[in-house]
Amino acid sequence: MIRFDDVSKSYPDGTEAVRSFTLEAPTGQTTVLVGSSGCGKTTLLRMVNRMVDPTSGRVWIDDENVADVPPVPLRRRIGYVMQNAGLLPHRKVIDNIATVPLLTGTPKAQAHARAHELMELVGLESSMANRYPDQLSGGQQQRVGVARGLAADPNILLMDEPFGAVDPLVRADLQAELLRIQRELHKTIVFVTHDIAEALALGDQIVILAKGARIAQAGTPQQVVSEPADSFVADFLGLGRGALDLHLRETAGGTLVVDALGRPAGRLADGPGPEA
Amino acid sequence: MNYFSEAIAWILDPANASGPSGVWARCWEHLWYTLLAVVLACVIAIPLGYLVGHTRRGRGLVVVSSGAARALPTLGVVTLVGLVLGIGLVAPMVALVLLAVPSVLAGAYAGIEAIDRRTVDAARAMGMSEWEVLTRVEIPLGLPLLLGGVRSATLQVIATATLAAYVGAGGLGRFLFLGLKTQDYPQMLASALLVVAIALLMEGVFEISERAAARRLHTA
Ligand SMILES: Nc1ncnc2c1ncn2[C@@H]1O[C@H](COP(=O)(O)OP(=O)(O)OP(=O)(O)O)[C@@H](O)[C@H]1O
Ligand SMILES: [Mg+2]
């Protein structure tokens, strides 16, 4: 469990990035922070691994105040996937993935074996192990970033728009991959995005943020879509524009569900469907 | 053209080749002065440059003092230190180190400064200590620019090390000052040609090591 307890952050230049933010990210679940650019998402995420120290308030991991943990060991036990992958350009893929295990003294052979497993887990061909980051596509780099975040087998995974730099198809692919990994590993994930569809697809808990990291609404995907707290949330979700609306259309082959643009999103089946 | 062939003949003349004041000995002396000055400059400038590059503090101070050091007339320094410490290698060595420090320093901190901030941030976020960030990320990625700085320092020192002879030390400057005194122009030109040859040799060494570094770092 990660708990933000009334945290605020003002940068030296006076920018108030986060103001009195309180939230609990439950163990083993995915909490998605979603909000427009500059609303303080990255700042919040980096408070967890002490890349940013809050100006006031506390961040707890279980019953431990992170301010009491030295940053280096803290960071080594928290997986962090960065907005731009942030790979080390002078190291091969395999060594990038094994960065943290190698830092903590895991024997090289063992760290590499684990890195190979992770490459498979995130859908990278093992032939890429000896490439350098600049020899990979954007999507492949993101996968390396995810694998690196998982390498030390952390309980907590912080993901900052990890799929931002890839095209929609690869993005959907990576999202599916993450859901599969999460079903297997049950990490406590805090995931940042400004893409509402991504938030709905991945989140157990969705936190919609306004400027200064003000919580406009926090709840399950179902709650935010069916009961938006206010017009800000409704606008953000695009409910007014009908962006999330689905319609039924009768055809000779059965009832289709079509999206806001009239494209088929699927086929209407019997029953209420599985719980998310 | 005439001087030129006479100079070549002077270099190739077996009578000038060997002995403690022969061409070979003076070449070695010259190279040795150069290496000593550059190594001393590196010992001073690299840690300082890394400190400035890593902490991003004190850059202004370094720029200003390097600029001042560059502006010092080397012959003046040699004479001045020579007057204080007497004839010998110390005075020219002080001057040569002063000459080499700014380039090495600039290479060391510029190499670190040029690294993408996000790469360093990522290294830190993975849980590298400051020392690990420096030794595993900043130093390797800064190596090409550092080598460039050492390279230009070396070339400056090779050219300027001729001044060592001015205060009684050895090196290829001996032939230069000897030739000047006796109006033996072919000998002066021979000295200059040998300096150029050594400079080219070192250029080759640096070219090879810069390429090796780039290959190893995968930056080219
Ligand atoms: N180091 C800093 N110094 C000063 N201001 C900063 C710093 N880092 C962030 N800010 C400011 O704090 C605010 C929140 O920044 P943050 O990076 O947390 O936003 P974000 O929600 O992650 O945005 P994005 O979606 O664009 O990544 C912004 O106004 C930003 O300009
Ligand atoms: Mg951000």
mmCIF file with all atom_site columns, C-alpha atoms in Angstrom, chain A residues 99-231:
data_model
loop_
_atom_site.group_PDB
_atom_site.id
_atom_site.type_symbol
_atom_site.label_atom_id
_atom_site.label_alt_id
_atom_site.label_comp_id
_atom_site.label_asym_id
_atom_site.label_entity_id
_atom_site.label_seq_id
_atom_site.pdbx_PDB_ins_code
_atom_site.Cartn_x
_atom_site.Cartn_y
_atom_site.Cartn_z
_atom_site.occupancy
_atom_site.B_iso_or_equiv
_atom_site.pdbx_formal_charge
_atom_site.auth_seq_id
_atom_site.auth_comp_id
_atom_site.auth_asym_id
_atom_site.auth_atom_id
_atom_site.pdbx_PDB_model_num
ATOM 1   C CA . THR A 1 99  ? 20.822  -2.623  -14.066 1.00 0.00 ? 99  THR A CA 1
ATOM 2   C CA . VAL A 1 100 ? 19.410  -2.904  -10.558 1.00 0.00 ? 100 VAL A CA 1
ATOM 3   C CA . PRO A 1 101 ? 20.241  -6.592  -9.901  1.00 0.00 ? 101 PRO A CA 1
ATOM 4   C CA . LEU A 1 102 ? 23.814  -5.865  -11.021 1.00 0.00 ? 102 LEU A CA 1
ATOM 5   C CA . LEU A 1 103 ? 23.958  -2.850  -8.691  1.00 0.00 ? 103 LEU A CA 1
ATOM 6   C CA . THR A 1 104 ? 22.816  -4.943  -5.754  1.00 0.00 ? 104 THR A CA 1
ATOM 7   C CA . GLY A 1 105 ? 25.506  -7.529  -6.389  1.00 0.00 ? 105 GLY A CA 1
ATOM 8   C CA . THR A 1 106 ? 23.569  -10.301 -8.107  1.00 0.00 ? 106 THR A CA 1
ATOM 9   C CA . PRO A 1 107 ? 26.070  -12.466 -10.029 1.00 0.00 ? 107 PRO A CA 1
ATOM 10  C CA . LYS A 1 108 ? 26.129  -11.485 -13.680 1.00 0.00 ? 108 LYS A CA 1
ATOM 11  C CA . ALA A 1 109 ? 25.060  -14.866 -15.037 1.00 0.00 ? 109 ALA A CA 1
ATOM 12  C CA . GLN A 1 110 ? 22.053  -14.944 -12.738 1.00 0.00 ? 110 GLN A CA 1
ATOM 13  C CA . ALA A 1 111 ? 21.083  -11.331 -13.497 1.00 0.00 ? 111 ALA A CA 1
ATOM 14  C CA . HIS A 1 112 ? 21.312  -12.009 -17.228 1.00 0.00 ? 112 HIS A CA 1
ATOM 15  C CA . ALA A 1 113 ? 19.268  -15.200 -16.979 1.00 0.00 ? 113 ALA A CA 1
ATOM 16  C CA . ARG A 1 114 ? 16.561  -13.234 -15.187 1.00 0.00 ? 114 ARG A CA 1
ATOM 17  C CA . ALA A 1 115 ? 16.773  -10.470 -17.782 1.00 0.00 ? 115 ALA A CA 1
ATOM 18  C CA . HIS A 1 116 ? 16.197  -13.035 -20.530 1.00 0.00 ? 116 HIS A CA 1
ATOM 19  C CA . GLU A 1 117 ? 13.075  -14.272 -18.738 1.00 0.00 ? 117 GLU A CA 1
ATOM 20  C CA . LEU A 1 118 ? 11.811  -10.703 -18.494 1.00 0.00 ? 118 LEU A CA 1
ATOM 21  C CA . MET A 1 119 ? 12.446  -10.080 -22.163 1.00 0.00 ? 119 MET A CA 1
ATOM 22  C CA . GLU A 1 120 ? 10.185  -12.994 -22.905 1.00 0.00 ? 120 GLU A CA 1
ATOM 23  C CA . LEU A 1 121 ? 7.604   -11.720 -20.434 1.00 0.00 ? 121 LEU A CA 1
ATOM 24  C CA . VAL A 1 122 ? 7.375   -8.302  -22.107 1.00 0.00 ? 122 VAL A CA 1
ATOM 25  C CA . GLY A 1 123 ? 7.433   -9.764  -25.596 1.00 0.00 ? 123 GLY A CA 1
ATOM 26  C CA . LEU A 1 124 ? 10.966  -9.004  -26.747 1.00 0.00 ? 124 LEU A CA 1
ATOM 27  C CA . GLU A 1 125 ? 12.822  -11.480 -28.906 1.00 0.00 ? 125 GLU A CA 1
ATOM 28  C CA . SER A 1 126 ? 15.920  -12.816 -27.203 1.00 0.00 ? 126 SER A CA 1
ATOM 29  C CA . SER A 1 127 ? 17.979  -11.875 -30.252 1.00 0.00 ? 127 SER A CA 1
ATOM 30  C CA . MET A 1 128 ? 17.654  -8.254  -29.117 1.00 0.00 ? 128 MET A CA 1
ATOM 31  C CA . ALA A 1 129 ? 19.577  -8.847  -25.902 1.00 0.00 ? 129 ALA A CA 1
ATOM 32  C CA . ASN A 1 130 ? 22.850  -7.681  -27.390 1.00 0.00 ? 130 ASN A CA 1
ATOM 33  C CA . ARG A 1 131 ? 21.529  -4.622  -29.152 1.00 0.00 ? 131 ARG A CA 1
ATOM 34  C CA . TYR A 1 132 ? 21.980  -1.086  -27.926 1.00 0.00 ? 132 TYR A CA 1
ATOM 35  C CA . PRO A 1 133 ? 18.950  1.106   -27.164 1.00 0.00 ? 133 PRO A CA 1
ATOM 36  C CA . ASP A 1 134 ? 19.374  3.210   -30.309 1.00 0.00 ? 134 ASP A CA 1
ATOM 37  C CA . GLN A 1 135 ? 18.996  0.047   -32.372 1.00 0.00 ? 135 GLN A CA 1
ATOM 38  C CA . LEU A 1 136 ? 15.455  -0.497  -31.084 1.00 0.00 ? 136 LEU A CA 1
ATOM 39  C CA . SER A 1 137 ? 12.135  1.008   -32.106 1.00 0.00 ? 137 SER A CA 1
ATOM 40  C CA . GLY A 1 138 ? 10.301  3.259   -29.660 1.00 0.00 ? 138 GLY A CA 1
ATOM 41  C CA . GLY A 1 139 ? 7.926   0.462   -28.680 1.00 0.00 ? 139 GLY A CA 1
ATOM 42  C CA . GLN A 1 140 ? 10.780  -1.964  -28.120 1.00 0.00 ? 140 GLN A CA 1
ATOM 43  C CA . GLN A 1 141 ? 12.552  0.580   -25.922 1.00 0.00 ? 141 GLN A CA 1
ATOM 44  C CA . GLN A 1 142 ? 9.401   0.968   -23.841 1.00 0.00 ? 142 GLN A CA 1
ATOM 45  C CA . ARG A 1 143 ? 9.290   -2.788  -23.374 1.00 0.00 ? 143 ARG A CA 1
ATOM 46  C CA . VAL A 1 144 ? 12.900  -2.766  -22.238 1.00 0.00 ? 144 VAL A CA 1
ATOM 47  C CA . GLY A 1 145 ? 11.914  -0.011  -19.793 1.00 0.00 ? 145 GLY A CA 1
ATOM 48  C CA . VAL A 1 146 ? 9.100   -2.158  -18.414 1.00 0.00 ? 146 VAL A CA 1
ATOM 49  C CA . ALA A 1 147 ? 11.382  -5.193  -18.141 1.00 0.00 ? 147 ALA A CA 1
ATOM 50  C CA . ARG A 1 148 ? 13.974  -3.096  -16.319 1.00 0.00 ? 148 ARG A CA 1
ATOM 51  C CA . GLY A 1 149 ? 11.317  -1.884  -13.902 1.00 0.00 ? 149 GLY A CA 1
ATOM 52  C CA . LEU A 1 150 ? 10.466  -5.484  -13.079 1.00 0.00 ? 150 LEU A CA 1
ATOM 53  C CA . ALA A 1 151 ? 14.029  -6.808  -12.873 1.00 0.00 ? 151 ALA A CA 1
ATOM 54  C CA . ALA A 1 152 ? 14.565  -6.528  -9.126  1.00 0.00 ? 152 ALA A CA 1
ATOM 55  C CA . ASP A 1 153 ? 11.143  -8.082  -8.574  1.00 0.00 ? 153 ASP A CA 1
ATOM 56  C CA . PRO A 1 154 ? 9.854   -4.989  -6.764  1.00 0.00 ? 154 PRO A CA 1
ATOM 57  C CA . ASN A 1 155 ? 6.506   -4.979  -5.006  1.00 0.00 ? 155 ASN A CA 1
ATOM 58  C CA . ILE A 1 156 ? 5.865   -1.481  -6.257  1.00 0.00 ? 156 ILE A CA 1
ATOM 59  C CA . LEU A 1 157 ? 5.936   -0.371  -9.844  1.00 0.00 ? 157 LEU A CA 1
ATOM 60  C CA . LEU A 1 158 ? 5.741   3.322   -10.802 1.00 0.00 ? 158 LEU A CA 1
ATOM 61  C CA . MET A 1 159 ? 4.914   3.836   -14.453 1.00 0.00 ? 159 MET A CA 1
ATOM 62  C CA . ASP A 1 160 ? 5.034   7.323   -15.947 1.00 0.00 ? 160 ASP A CA 1
ATOM 63  C CA . GLU A 1 161 ? 3.253   7.367   -19.308 1.00 0.00 ? 161 GLU A CA 1
ATOM 64  C CA . PRO A 1 162 ? 5.226   4.266   -20.212 1.00 0.00 ? 162 PRO A CA 1
ATOM 65  C CA . PHE A 1 163 ? 3.436   3.781   -23.513 1.00 0.00 ? 163 PHE A CA 1
ATOM 66  C CA . GLY A 1 164 ? 3.323   7.435   -24.501 1.00 0.00 ? 164 GLY A CA 1
ATOM 67  C CA . ALA A 1 165 ? 5.798   7.300   -27.344 1.00 0.00 ? 165 ALA A CA 1
ATOM 68  C CA . VAL A 1 166 ? 4.261   4.498   -29.398 1.00 0.00 ? 166 VAL A CA 1
ATOM 69  C CA . ASP A 1 167 ? 1.541   4.216   -32.028 1.00 0.00 ? 167 ASP A CA 1
ATOM 70  C CA . PRO A 1 168 ? -1.974  3.161   -30.980 1.00 0.00 ? 168 PRO A CA 1
ATOM 71  C CA . LEU A 1 169 ? -1.612  -0.458  -32.124 1.00 0.00 ? 169 LEU A CA 1
ATOM 72  C CA . VAL A 1 170 ? 1.608   -1.082  -30.229 1.00 0.00 ? 170 VAL A CA 1
ATOM 73  C CA . ARG A 1 171 ? 0.118   0.801   -27.295 1.00 0.00 ? 171 ARG A CA 1
ATOM 74  C CA . ALA A 1 172 ? -2.886  -1.514  -27.156 1.00 0.00 ? 172 ALA A CA 1
ATOM 75  C CA . ASP A 1 173 ? -0.482  -4.429  -27.387 1.00 0.00 ? 173 ASP A CA 1
ATOM 76  C CA . LEU A 1 174 ? 1.641   -3.158  -24.483 1.00 0.00 ? 174 LEU A CA 1
ATOM 77  C CA . GLN A 1 175 ? -1.468  -2.482  -22.401 1.00 0.00 ? 175 GLN A CA 1
ATOM 78  C CA . ALA A 1 176 ? -2.657  -6.049  -22.932 1.00 0.00 ? 176 ALA A CA 1
ATOM 79  C CA . GLU A 1 177 ? 0.807   -7.257  -22.017 1.00 0.00 ? 177 GLU A CA 1
ATOM 80  C CA . LEU A 1 178 ? 0.755   -5.228  -18.809 1.00 0.00 ? 178 LEU A CA 1
ATOM 81  C CA . LEU A 1 179 ? -2.677  -6.585  -17.836 1.00 0.00 ? 179 LEU A CA 1
ATOM 82  C CA . ARG A 1 180 ? -1.422  -10.116 -18.390 1.00 0.00 ? 180 ARG A CA 1
ATOM 83  C CA . ILE A 1 181 ? 1.729   -9.462  -16.354 1.00 0.00 ? 181 ILE A CA 1
ATOM 84  C CA . GLN A 1 182 ? -0.320  -7.892  -13.574 1.00 0.00 ? 182 GLN A CA 1
ATOM 85  C CA . ARG A 1 183 ? -2.686  -10.886 -13.418 1.00 0.00 ? 183 ARG A CA 1
ATOM 86  C CA . GLU A 1 184 ? 0.393   -13.010 -12.882 1.00 0.00 ? 184 GLU A CA 1
ATOM 87  C CA . LEU A 1 185 ? 2.453   -10.830 -10.550 1.00 0.00 ? 185 LEU A CA 1
ATOM 88  C CA . HIS A 1 186 ? 0.006   -8.640  -8.570  1.00 0.00 ? 186 HIS A CA 1
ATOM 89  C CA . LYS A 1 187 ? 2.250   -5.645  -8.109  1.00 0.00 ? 187 LYS A CA 1
ATOM 90  C CA . THR A 1 188 ? 1.159   -2.425  -6.492  1.00 0.00 ? 188 THR A CA 1
ATOM 91  C CA . ILE A 1 189 ? 1.181   -0.213  -9.565  1.00 0.00 ? 189 ILE A CA 1
ATOM 92  C CA . VAL A 1 190 ? 0.830   3.535   -9.814  1.00 0.00 ? 190 VAL A CA 1
ATOM 93  C CA . PHE A 1 191 ? 0.345   4.325   -13.470 1.00 0.00 ? 191 PHE A CA 1
ATOM 94  C CA . VAL A 1 192 ? 0.356   7.825   -14.952 1.00 0.00 ? 192 VAL A CA 1
ATOM 95  C CA . THR A 1 193 ? -1.284  8.689   -18.234 1.00 0.00 ? 193 THR A CA 1
ATOM 96  C CA . HIS A 1 194 ? -3.242  11.473  -19.857 1.00 0.00 ? 194 HIS A CA 1
ATOM 97  C CA . ASP A 1 195 ? -5.121  9.045   -22.066 1.00 0.00 ? 195 ASP A CA 1
ATOM 98  C CA . ILE A 1 196 ? -8.523  8.307   -20.559 1.00 0.00 ? 196 ILE A CA 1
ATOM 99  C CA . ALA A 1 197 ? -9.022  5.127   -22.600 1.00 0.00 ? 197 ALA A CA 1
ATOM 100 C CA . GLU A 1 198 ? -5.741  3.788   -21.249 1.00 0.00 ? 198 GLU A CA 1
ATOM 101 C CA . ALA A 1 199 ? -6.791  4.697   -17.715 1.00 0.00 ? 199 ALA A CA 1
ATOM 102 C CA . LEU A 1 200 ? -10.092 2.847   -18.075 1.00 0.00 ? 200 LEU A CA 1
ATOM 103 C CA . ALA A 1 201 ? -8.363  -0.162  -19.615 1.00 0.00 ? 201 ALA A CA 1
ATOM 104 C CA . LEU A 1 202 ? -5.719  -0.596  -16.922 1.00 0.00 ? 202 LEU A CA 1
ATOM 105 C CA . GLY A 1 203 ? -6.973  0.892   -13.676 1.00 0.00 ? 203 GLY A CA 1
ATOM 106 C CA . ASP A 1 204 ? -8.535  -0.834  -10.691 1.00 0.00 ? 204 ASP A CA 1
ATOM 107 C CA . GLN A 1 205 ? -8.721  2.649   -9.248  1.00 0.00 ? 205 GLN A CA 1
ATOM 108 C CA . ILE A 1 206 ? -8.850  5.766   -11.373 1.00 0.00 ? 206 ILE A CA 1
ATOM 109 C CA . VAL A 1 207 ? -7.858  9.155   -10.024 1.00 0.00 ? 207 VAL A CA 1
ATOM 110 C CA . ILE A 1 208 ? -8.791  12.107  -12.188 1.00 0.00 ? 208 ILE A CA 1
ATOM 111 C CA . LEU A 1 209 ? -6.603  15.106  -11.421 1.00 0.00 ? 209 LEU A CA 1
ATOM 112 C CA . ALA A 1 210 ? -7.013  18.810  -12.005 1.00 0.00 ? 210 ALA A CA 1
ATOM 113 C CA . LYS A 1 211 ? -4.267  21.433  -11.797 1.00 0.00 ? 211 LYS A CA 1
ATOM 114 C CA . GLY A 1 212 ? -2.166  21.274  -8.627  1.00 0.00 ? 212 GLY A CA 1
ATOM 115 C CA . ALA A 1 213 ? -3.028  17.560  -8.364  1.00 0.00 ? 213 ALA A CA 1
ATOM 116 C CA . ARG A 1 214 ? -6.487  18.362  -7.003  1.00 0.00 ? 214 ARG A CA 1
ATOM 117 C CA . ILE A 1 215 ? -8.500  15.117  -7.026  1.00 0.00 ? 215 ILE A CA 1
ATOM 118 C CA . ALA A 1 216 ? -11.545 15.732  -9.172  1.00 0.00 ? 216 ALA A CA 1
ATOM 119 C CA . GLN A 1 217 ? -12.723 12.170  -8.677  1.00 0.00 ? 217 GLN A CA 1
ATOM 120 C CA . ALA A 1 218 ? -11.334 8.851   -7.498  1.00 0.00 ? 218 ALA A CA 1
ATOM 121 C CA . GLY A 1 219 ? -13.137 5.567   -8.058  1.00 0.00 ? 219 GLY A CA 1
ATOM 122 C CA . THR A 1 220 ? -13.411 2.432   -10.142 1.00 0.00 ? 220 THR A CA 1
ATOM 123 C CA . PRO A 1 221 ? -13.580 2.817   -13.939 1.00 0.00 ? 221 PRO A CA 1
ATOM 124 C CA . GLN A 1 222 ? -17.275 1.990   -13.688 1.00 0.00 ? 222 GLN A CA 1
ATOM 125 C CA . GLN A 1 223 ? -17.889 4.675   -11.073 1.00 0.00 ? 223 GLN A CA 1
ATOM 126 C CA . VAL A 1 224 ? -16.178 7.480   -12.928 1.00 0.00 ? 224 VAL A CA 1
ATOM 127 C CA . VAL A 1 225 ? -17.927 6.707   -16.191 1.00 0.00 ? 225 VAL A CA 1
ATOM 128 C CA . SER A 1 226 ? -21.381 6.069   -14.744 1.00 0.00 ? 226 SER A CA 1
ATOM 129 C CA . GLU A 1 227 ? -21.319 8.713   -12.005 1.00 0.00 ? 227 GLU A CA 1
ATOM 130 C CA . PRO A 1 228 ? -18.920 11.519  -12.970 1.00 0.00 ? 228 PRO A CA 1
ATOM 131 C CA . ALA A 1 229 ? -18.509 13.747  -9.916  1.00 0.00 ? 229 ALA A CA 1
ATOM 132 C CA . ASP A 1 230 ? -18.846 17.030  -11.735 1.00 0.00 ? 230 ASP A CA 1
ATOM 133 C CA . SER A 1 231 ? -18.751 18.683  -15.132 1.00 0.00 ? 231 SER A CA 1
#
